[in-house]
mmCIF file of C-alpha atoms in Angstrom:
data_model
loop_
_atom_site.group_PDB
_atom_site.id
_atom_site.type_symbol
_atom_site.label_atom_id
_atom_site.label_comp_id
_atom_site.label_asym_id
_atom_site.label_seq_id
_atom_site.Cartn_x
_atom_site.Cartn_y
_atom_site.Cartn_z
ATOM 1 C CA MET A 1 0.018 0.313 0.318
ATOM 2 C CA ARG A 2 2.810 2.553 0.741
ATOM 3 C CA SER A 3 4.463 1.431 -2.154
ATOM 4 C CA LEU A 4 1.404 2.378 -4.224
ATOM 5 C CA SER A 5 0.740 5.890 -2.780
ATOM 6 C CA SER A 6 5.086 6.645 -3.381
ATOM 7 C CA THR A 7 3.879 5.630 -7.245
ATOM 8 C CA ALA A 8 1.153 7.825 -7.205
ATOM 9 C CA CYS A 9 3.170 10.956 -5.732
ATOM 10 C CA LEU A 10 6.430 10.593 -8.031
ATOM 11 C CA ALA A 11 3.711 10.367 -10.643
ATOM 12 C CA SER A 12 1.956 13.358 -9.951
ATOM 13 C CA LEU A 13 5.312 14.984 -9.122
ATOM 14 C CA LEU A 14 6.328 14.340 -12.422
ATOM 15 C CA ALA A 15 3.277 15.793 -14.945
ATOM 16 C CA LEU A 16 3.534 18.408 -12.447
ATOM 17 C CA VAL A 17 6.947 19.369 -13.754
ATOM 18 C CA ALA A 18 6.032 18.673 -17.659
ATOM 19 C CA LEU A 19 3.235 21.145 -17.378
ATOM 20 C CA GLY A 20 5.333 23.813 -15.994
ATOM 21 C CA CYS A 21 7.884 22.864 -18.324
ATOM 22 C CA ALA A 22 4.756 23.253 -21.162
ATOM 23 C CA ALA A 23 3.872 26.766 -20.610
ATOM 24 C CA SER A 24 6.830 28.230 -20.022
ATOM 25 C CA PRO A 25 7.801 31.446 -22.678
ATOM 26 C CA ASP A 26 9.941 30.108 -24.819
ATOM 27 C CA PRO A 27 13.141 33.149 -25.058
ATOM 28 C CA PRO A 28 12.078 36.151 -27.204
ATOM 29 C CA VAL A 29 12.487 37.550 -30.791
ATOM 30 C CA CYS A 30 15.926 38.822 -31.618
ATOM 31 C CA ALA A 31 13.762 41.229 -33.257
ATOM 32 C CA GLY A 32 15.433 44.452 -32.398
ATOM 33 C CA ALA A 33 18.191 46.587 -31.189
ATOM 34 C CA GLY A 34 18.787 46.272 -27.432
ATOM 35 C CA THR A 35 16.349 43.072 -26.912
ATOM 36 C CA CYS A 36 19.166 41.278 -25.883
ATOM 37 C CA THR A 37 22.006 41.174 -24.475
ATOM 38 C CA PRO A 38 24.944 42.231 -26.635
ATOM 39 C CA GLY A 39 26.529 38.481 -27.628
ATOM 40 C CA TYR A 40 23.118 36.678 -25.933
ATOM 41 C CA CYS A 41 21.296 36.095 -29.617
ATOM 42 C CA MET A 42 21.949 32.865 -30.956
ATOM 43 C CA ALA A 43 19.699 31.992 -34.171
ATOM 44 C CA GLY A 44 17.488 34.156 -33.318
ATOM 45 C CA ARG A 45 16.711 34.081 -30.222
ATOM 46 C CA CYS A 46 17.737 35.393 -26.892
ATOM 47 C CA ARG A 47 19.626 33.131 -24.653
ATOM 48 C CA PRO A 48 19.546 34.001 -20.999
ATOM 49 C CA THR A 49 21.609 35.998 -19.448
ATOM 50 C CA THR A 50 22.986 32.794 -17.156
ATOM 51 C CA ALA A 51 24.604 30.929 -19.844
ATOM 52 C CA PRO A 52 27.468 31.322 -21.540
ATOM 53 C CA LEU A 53 27.707 33.894 -24.437
ATOM 54 C CA ALA A 54 26.739 32.687 -27.970
ATOM 55 C CA PRO A 55 29.828 32.034 -29.830
ATOM 56 C CA PRO A 56 31.023 34.281 -32.142
ATOM 57 C CA ASP A 57 29.071 31.802 -35.379
ATOM 58 C CA THR A 58 26.221 32.752 -34.569
ATOM 59 C CA GLN A 59 25.843 36.880 -32.746
ATOM 60 C CA ARG A 60 24.082 39.601 -34.202
ATOM 61 C CA LEU A 61 26.202 42.662 -35.100
ATOM 62 C CA MET A 62 24.929 46.316 -35.255
ATOM 63 C CA LEU A 63 26.574 48.737 -37.665
ATOM 64 C CA GLN A 64 26.966 52.713 -38.052
ATOM 65 C CA PRO A 65 27.074 53.822 -41.949
ATOM 66 C CA GLU A 66 30.800 55.450 -42.594
ATOM 67 C CA GLU A 67 28.866 57.293 -44.530
ATOM 68 C CA ILE A 68 25.573 58.902 -45.736
ATOM 69 C CA ALA A 69 24.117 60.674 -48.807
ATOM 70 C CA VAL A 70 20.430 61.956 -48.706
ATOM 71 C CA VAL A 71 18.684 63.111 -52.257
ATOM 72 C CA SER A 72 15.695 64.181 -53.397
ATOM 73 C CA ALA A 73 13.548 64.764 -56.347
ATOM 74 C CA ARG A 74 12.351 67.929 -55.000
ATOM 75 C CA GLY A 75 14.774 69.619 -52.562
ATOM 76 C CA LEU A 76 15.210 68.545 -48.445
ATOM 77 C CA VAL A 77 13.560 70.849 -45.695
ATOM 78 C CA ARG A 78 17.148 71.822 -43.653
ATOM 79 C CA PRO A 79 16.287 73.129 -40.110
ATOM 80 C CA GLU A 80 18.221 77.046 -40.115
ATOM 81 C CA PRO A 81 20.218 77.626 -37.483
ATOM 82 C CA PRO A 82 19.800 79.860 -34.477
ATOM 83 C CA LEU A 83 20.470 83.512 -35.803
ATOM 84 C CA ASP A 84 22.762 86.239 -33.820
ATOM 85 C CA LEU A 85 20.355 89.217 -32.978
ATOM 86 C CA SER A 86 23.467 90.799 -31.008
ATOM 87 C CA PRO A 87 23.323 94.486 -32.828
ATOM 88 C CA ARG A 88 26.625 95.030 -35.054
ATOM 89 C CA PRO A 89 27.972 98.402 -36.350
ATOM 90 C CA SER A 90 26.953 99.425 -39.498
ATOM 91 C CA THR A 91 29.750 99.673 -42.051
ATOM 92 C CA PRO A 92 29.474 102.698 -44.939
ATOM 93 C CA ALA A 93 29.533 100.882 -48.224
ATOM 94 C CA ALA A 94 31.933 102.133 -50.720
ATOM 95 C CA SER A 95 30.441 104.233 -53.344
ATOM 96 C CA GLY A 96 31.169 103.286 -57.024
ATOM 97 C CA SER A 97 32.406 99.945 -55.938
ATOM 98 C CA SER A 98 31.751 96.423 -57.749
ATOM 99 C CA HIS A 99 31.093 93.449 -56.658
ATOM 100 C CA GLN A 100 32.099 90.556 -58.290
ATOM 101 C CA ARG A 101 30.323 86.872 -58.111
ATOM 102 C CA GLY A 102 32.387 84.881 -54.989
ATOM 103 C CA SER A 103 33.656 87.872 -53.393
ATOM 104 C CA THR A 104 33.372 88.659 -50.023
ATOM 105 C CA GLY A 105 34.058 92.440 -50.071
ATOM 106 C CA ALA A 106 31.496 95.552 -49.521
ATOM 107 C CA ARG A 107 28.607 95.986 -52.167
ATOM 108 C CA PRO A 108 27.099 99.192 -53.016
ATOM 109 C CA ALA A 109 24.079 99.864 -51.319
ATOM 110 C CA GLY A 110 21.084 98.728 -52.669
ATOM 111 C CA SER A 111 22.867 95.792 -54.194
ATOM 112 C CA GLY A 112 21.542 92.212 -53.018
ATOM 113 C CA ALA A 113 22.590 88.627 -51.502
ATOM 114 C CA THR A 114 24.628 89.878 -48.759
ATOM 115 C CA GLU A 115 23.197 93.274 -48.602
ATOM 116 C CA GLY A 116 22.499 92.279 -44.272
ATOM 117 C CA ALA A 117 25.855 92.092 -43.783
ATOM 118 C CA SER A 118 27.695 95.007 -45.684
ATOM 119 C CA THR A 119 25.007 97.553 -44.406
ATOM 120 C CA GLY A 120 24.339 96.380 -40.888
ATOM 121 C CA LYS A 121 20.431 94.925 -41.443
ATOM 122 C CA ASP A 122 19.756 92.304 -39.179
ATOM 123 C CA ALA A 123 19.632 89.444 -40.159
ATOM 124 C CA THR A 124 15.717 88.412 -39.598
ATOM 125 C CA ASP A 125 15.011 91.250 -42.348
ATOM 126 C CA LEU A 126 16.830 88.873 -44.931
ATOM 127 C CA PRO A 127 14.783 85.830 -46.041
ATOM 128 C CA SER A 128 16.031 82.582 -46.662
ATOM 129 C CA THR A 129 16.071 82.015 -50.507
ATOM 130 C CA ARG A 130 17.094 79.810 -53.174
ATOM 131 C CA ILE A 131 17.341 80.797 -56.724
ATOM 132 C CA ALA A 132 17.456 78.553 -59.636
ATOM 133 C CA GLY A 133 18.845 79.634 -63.086
ATOM 134 C CA ALA A 134 18.051 78.619 -66.564
ATOM 135 C CA ASP A 135 19.915 75.257 -67.171
ATOM 136 C CA GLY A 136 18.592 74.159 -63.285
ATOM 137 C CA ASP A 137 21.768 74.279 -61.284
ATOM 138 C CA PRO A 138 21.443 77.184 -58.551
ATOM 139 C CA THR A 139 23.249 79.634 -59.090
ATOM 140 C CA ALA A 140 22.317 82.636 -56.566
ATOM 141 C CA THR A 141 21.261 82.427 -52.846
ATOM 142 C CA SER A 142 20.496 84.647 -50.048
ATOM 143 C CA ALA A 143 21.031 83.474 -46.891
ATOM 144 C CA THR A 144 20.657 84.543 -43.820
ATOM 145 C CA ALA A 145 23.852 86.079 -41.079
ATOM 146 C CA THR A 146 24.946 83.557 -38.878
ATOM 147 C CA SER A 147 27.082 84.155 -35.446
ATOM 148 C CA ALA A 148 30.562 84.348 -37.693
ATOM 149 C CA THR A 149 30.236 86.237 -41.183
ATOM 150 C CA ALA A 150 27.450 85.292 -44.458
ATOM 151 C CA THR A 151 28.807 83.277 -47.346
ATOM 152 C CA SER A 152 28.435 85.332 -50.012
ATOM 153 C CA THR A 153 27.113 82.702 -53.251
ATOM 154 C CA THR A 154 30.216 80.784 -55.818
ATOM 155 C CA ALA A 155 28.983 79.991 -60.085
ATOM 156 C CA THR A 156 29.447 76.749 -58.688
ATOM 157 C CA GLY A 157 27.089 76.880 -56.028
ATOM 158 C CA ALA A 158 24.829 78.151 -53.226
ATOM 159 C CA THR A 159 26.013 77.576 -49.711
ATOM 160 C CA ALA A 160 24.151 78.948 -47.487
ATOM 161 C CA THR A 161 24.328 77.820 -43.395
ATOM 162 C CA GLY A 162 26.358 75.459 -43.515
ATOM 163 C CA ALA A 163 24.216 73.098 -46.576
ATOM 164 C CA THR A 164 25.401 73.316 -50.114
ATOM 165 C CA ALA A 165 23.720 72.662 -52.793
ATOM 166 C CA THR A 166 24.851 71.361 -56.641
ATOM 167 C CA GLY A 167 23.314 69.855 -59.454
ATOM 168 C CA ALA A 168 19.813 69.806 -60.758
ATOM 169 C CA LEU A 169 17.456 72.141 -58.872
ATOM 170 C CA GLY A 170 16.050 71.361 -54.938
ATOM 171 C CA ALA A 171 19.044 68.772 -54.936
ATOM 172 C CA THR A 172 21.254 68.538 -51.645
ATOM 173 C CA ALA A 173 23.666 66.403 -50.185
ATOM 174 C CA THR A 174 25.053 65.654 -46.886
ATOM 175 C CA ARG A 175 27.180 63.636 -44.959
ATOM 176 C CA VAL A 176 27.932 62.556 -41.111
ATOM 177 C CA ASP A 177 30.330 61.295 -38.566
ATOM 178 C CA PRO A 178 29.172 57.835 -37.452
ATOM 179 C CA ASN A 179 31.171 58.042 -34.651
ATOM 180 C CA ARG A 180 30.599 61.807 -33.938
ATOM 181 C CA ASN A 181 26.991 61.049 -34.992
ATOM 182 C CA ALA A 182 27.139 65.073 -36.349
ATOM 183 C CA PRO A 183 27.863 66.530 -39.226
ATOM 184 C CA THR A 184 30.759 68.259 -40.269
ATOM 185 C CA GLY A 185 32.709 69.336 -43.670
ATOM 186 C CA ALA A 186 30.545 72.101 -45.333
ATOM 187 C CA THR A 187 27.632 69.694 -45.490
ATOM 188 C CA ARG A 188 24.662 69.451 -42.708
ATOM 189 C CA LEU A 189 22.489 65.956 -42.607
ATOM 190 C CA PRO A 190 19.281 66.607 -42.357
ATOM 191 C CA GLU A 191 17.949 65.338 -38.891
ATOM 192 C CA ALA A 192 14.531 63.542 -40.393
ATOM 193 C CA ILE A 193 12.916 62.397 -44.019
ATOM 194 C CA ALA A 194 9.595 62.108 -44.844
ATOM 195 C CA LEU A 195 10.373 58.326 -47.122
ATOM 196 C CA GLY A 196 7.483 58.844 -49.575
ATOM 197 C CA ALA A 197 6.589 62.542 -48.554
ATOM 198 C CA ALA A 198 4.884 64.646 -52.369
ATOM 199 C CA SER A 199 6.485 67.874 -50.993
ATOM 200 C CA THR A 200 10.572 65.782 -51.925
ATOM 201 C CA GLY A 201 8.961 63.676 -54.441
ATOM 202 C CA ARG A 202 10.657 60.787 -54.553
ATOM 203 C CA THR A 203 14.221 60.660 -52.211
ATOM 204 C CA VAL A 204 16.973 58.313 -52.424
ATOM 205 C CA LEU A 205 19.231 57.442 -49.612
ATOM 206 C CA LEU A 206 22.808 56.213 -49.871
ATOM 207 C CA PHE A 207 24.734 54.010 -46.851
ATOM 208 C CA ARG A 208 28.569 53.077 -46.554
ATOM 209 C CA PHE A 209 29.125 50.489 -44.358
ATOM 210 C CA ALA A 210 32.443 48.766 -43.846
ATOM 211 C CA ALA A 211 31.991 44.889 -42.782
ATOM 212 C CA THR A 212 33.726 43.791 -39.808
ATOM 213 C CA TRP A 213 33.295 39.986 -40.528
ATOM 214 C CA PRO A 214 35.519 37.296 -42.607
ATOM 215 C CA ASP A 215 34.147 36.320 -45.718
ATOM 216 C CA ASN A 216 33.513 33.354 -45.375
ATOM 217 C CA ALA A 217 31.256 33.867 -42.465
ATOM 218 C CA ASP A 218 27.847 32.768 -43.328
ATOM 219 C CA ILE A 219 25.121 35.614 -42.415
ATOM 220 C CA THR A 220 21.198 34.436 -41.622
ATOM 221 C CA SER A 221 20.052 37.301 -42.094
ATOM 222 C CA ALA A 222 20.321 40.946 -42.417
ATOM 223 C CA PHE A 223 18.340 44.558 -41.314
ATOM 224 C CA LEU A 224 19.028 47.933 -42.319
ATOM 225 C CA LEU A 225 17.148 49.735 -39.879
ATOM 226 C CA LEU A 226 15.308 53.496 -39.713
ATOM 227 C CA ASP A 227 13.837 54.701 -36.637
ATOM 228 C CA PRO A 228 10.700 56.973 -36.909
ATOM 229 C CA VAL A 229 9.970 59.891 -35.218
ATOM 230 C CA GLU A 230 8.323 60.720 -31.687
ATOM 231 C CA GLY A 231 5.350 62.683 -32.552
ATOM 232 C CA ALA A 232 5.147 62.571 -36.156
ATOM 233 C CA PRO A 233 2.076 62.357 -37.868
ATOM 234 C CA PRO A 234 1.190 58.977 -39.198
ATOM 235 C CA ALA A 235 1.760 58.866 -43.085
ATOM 236 C CA ALA A 236 -1.826 58.307 -45.190
ATOM 237 C CA GLN A 237 -1.344 54.963 -46.398
ATOM 238 C CA ASP A 238 2.110 53.007 -46.320
ATOM 239 C CA ILE A 239 4.973 53.441 -47.703
ATOM 240 C CA PRO A 240 6.840 50.504 -50.147
ATOM 241 C CA LEU A 241 10.545 50.684 -50.066
ATOM 242 C CA GLU A 242 12.881 49.494 -52.360
ATOM 243 C CA VAL A 243 16.591 49.029 -52.590
ATOM 244 C CA ALA A 244 19.668 48.672 -55.048
ATOM 245 C CA ARG A 245 23.437 48.382 -54.924
ATOM 246 C CA ILE A 246 25.403 51.530 -54.948
ATOM 247 C CA LEU A 247 27.370 51.097 -58.317
ATOM 248 C CA ASP A 248 29.998 53.658 -59.078
ATOM 249 C CA PRO A 249 31.772 55.226 -56.498
ATOM 250 C CA TRP A 250 30.781 58.261 -54.758
ATOM 251 C CA SER A 251 31.086 60.936 -52.019
ATOM 252 C CA ALA A 252 28.453 62.834 -49.688
ATOM 253 C CA ASP A 253 30.567 65.797 -50.332
ATOM 254 C CA THR A 254 29.670 65.932 -54.709
ATOM 255 C CA VAL A 255 26.843 63.367 -54.892
ATOM 256 C CA SER A 256 22.847 65.684 -55.720
ATOM 257 C CA TRP A 257 20.525 64.405 -57.863
ATOM 258 C CA GLY A 258 21.809 65.104 -61.348
ATOM 259 C CA ARG A 259 24.750 63.306 -60.782
ATOM 260 C CA GLN A 260 23.528 60.013 -58.627
ATOM 261 C CA PRO A 261 25.925 56.830 -58.752
ATOM 262 C CA ARG A 262 24.473 54.137 -60.343
ATOM 263 C CA LEU A 263 22.068 51.763 -58.796
ATOM 264 C CA SER A 264 20.930 48.379 -59.912
ATOM 265 C CA ILE A 265 17.378 47.658 -60.500
ATOM 266 C CA PRO A 266 15.651 48.558 -57.332
ATOM 267 C CA GLY A 267 13.916 45.669 -55.096
ATOM 268 C CA LEU A 268 10.885 45.953 -53.155
ATOM 269 C CA ALA A 269 12.326 45.286 -49.629
ATOM 270 C CA ALA A 270 10.081 46.279 -47.004
ATOM 271 C CA VAL A 271 7.299 49.094 -46.316
ATOM 272 C CA ALA A 272 6.682 51.083 -43.974
ATOM 273 C CA ARG A 273 3.352 51.142 -42.249
ATOM 274 C CA ARG A 274 1.856 54.500 -41.590
ATOM 275 C CA LEU A 275 0.707 52.560 -37.943
ATOM 276 C CA PRO A 276 1.590 51.824 -35.207
ATOM 277 C CA LEU A 277 5.375 53.914 -35.755
ATOM 278 C CA SER A 278 7.928 51.169 -35.132
ATOM 279 C CA PRO A 279 11.777 51.379 -36.372
ATOM 280 C CA VAL A 280 11.607 50.576 -39.967
ATOM 281 C CA ARG A 281 12.685 46.957 -40.833
ATOM 282 C CA ILE A 282 14.356 46.763 -44.302
ATOM 283 C CA ASP A 283 15.698 43.361 -45.514
ATOM 284 C CA VAL A 284 19.347 44.183 -47.143
ATOM 285 C CA THR A 285 20.361 39.665 -46.923
ATOM 286 C CA ASP A 286 21.141 39.207 -50.681
ATOM 287 C CA LEU A 287 22.882 42.719 -50.699
ATOM 288 C CA VAL A 288 25.642 41.982 -47.851
ATOM 289 C CA ARG A 289 25.524 38.609 -48.856
ATOM 290 C CA ALA A 290 26.656 39.787 -51.656
ATOM 291 C CA TRP A 291 30.064 41.270 -50.203
ATOM 292 C CA ALA A 292 32.037 38.725 -49.363
ATOM 293 C CA ALA A 293 32.918 39.107 -53.177
ATOM 294 C CA ARG A 294 34.036 42.289 -53.214
ATOM 295 C CA ALA A 295 33.087 43.163 -56.386
ATOM 296 C CA ARG A 296 34.315 46.606 -57.419
ATOM 297 C CA ASP A 297 31.476 47.795 -58.079
ATOM 298 C CA ASP A 298 29.911 47.679 -55.113
ATOM 299 C CA HIS A 299 29.751 50.853 -52.554
ATOM 300 C CA GLY A 300 27.375 50.704 -50.383
ATOM 301 C CA ILE A 301 22.873 50.117 -50.974
ATOM 302 C CA ALA A 302 20.638 52.835 -51.892
ATOM 303 C CA LEU A 303 17.606 53.136 -49.986
ATOM 304 C CA LEU A 304 14.139 54.694 -52.449
ATOM 305 C CA ALA A 305 10.911 56.410 -51.256
ATOM 306 C CA SER A 306 8.485 56.890 -53.903
ATOM 307 C CA GLY A 307 6.541 60.795 -53.178
ATOM 308 C CA ASP A 308 3.771 59.740 -54.092
ATOM 309 C CA ASP A 309 2.419 60.286 -50.272
ATOM 310 C CA PRO A 310 1.072 63.981 -48.802
ATOM 311 C CA VAL A 311 2.508 63.013 -45.956
ATOM 312 C CA GLY A 312 4.905 60.356 -46.157
ATOM 313 C CA VAL A 313 7.164 58.255 -42.752
ATOM 314 C CA ALA A 314 9.888 60.369 -40.989
ATOM 315 C CA CYS A 315 12.575 58.421 -40.358
ATOM 316 C CA SER A 316 15.249 59.775 -37.730
ATOM 317 C CA LEU A 317 18.941 60.026 -38.892
ATOM 318 C CA GLY A 318 20.195 60.340 -35.811
ATOM 319 C CA ILE A 319 21.289 63.941 -35.324
ATOM 320 C CA THR A 320 19.254 64.938 -32.149
ATOM 321 C CA ASP A 321 16.559 62.019 -31.742
ATOM 322 C CA GLY A 322 17.247 58.432 -32.490
ATOM 323 C CA LEU A 323 20.046 55.926 -33.094
ATOM 324 C CA GLY A 324 19.806 57.028 -36.596
ATOM 325 C CA PRO A 325 20.383 53.946 -39.044
ATOM 326 C CA ARG A 326 22.350 51.217 -38.922
ATOM 327 C CA LEU A 327 22.862 48.062 -40.039
ATOM 328 C CA GLU A 328 21.679 45.228 -38.032
ATOM 329 C CA VAL A 329 23.380 41.574 -39.451
ATOM 330 C CA TYR A 330 22.714 38.125 -37.750
ATOM 331 C CA LEU A 331 25.886 35.111 -38.581
ATOM 332 C CA ARG A 332 25.495 31.677 -37.665
#
């Protein structure tokens, strides 16, 4: 009788253990940045922090771009820098002096571009405008004065408040230092970009990443991640996103809408949902796997979005908000 009771207790205990194991939740999926402790993502699942680190061939890597360029058919809206409203002494203009385009000397009274700097007018009296020549190239800019001196225009392209524009009207090229996550050089990266917005038209983002894994690594998947801008209004519809391989060398200092590098045939890679606002994940697995071949015509990843939506999906470029664009690579 006692033996039967012991057997029944043991059976009940085993049943409880089996039921507890069946009800235990699966480990979370490594589907977003910060889901797992670095090094604990194995085969797409997070391992417990008490377990040994995942082997190098099953870890997740997060890469910041070495260089970014943004070009659009109708130009990008750039935030203006703070104005220096401190009083300035008036500088009388030399009578009869002539002004050549691109010079920084004083201009006669009644002249246009640098009137605020040469006559001592307050910077708020001078609106910032962009003028295009007959061939579509920017040839003159009336810029607001900054804390330094007003920037004069040149024949090759207008320069104002740290931004440059070359090529076709509305074309803009930008560059960022990923180590400092801030603008560098003479160009300026916009804080955010509205993918698919009709106001900017078709937009192309160019990315260059440095592969930190060996050529024989088994890449299971790779995603380009973009963070949404918090509080931004949702798009009217979902925005399809295409990716392509960049075939020509390029630099953010010289690229423009009219001087883009050649691209491979774009393919649909993701759809940016209007709601809920969540990181946009673009599948670039095939493009990243091709990096192992070290082809001479492989110069990065291009992300393309058409400009058909009244609002678009606002994504942060990491200047003041969010982590900025990054590449998530899974190795096994």
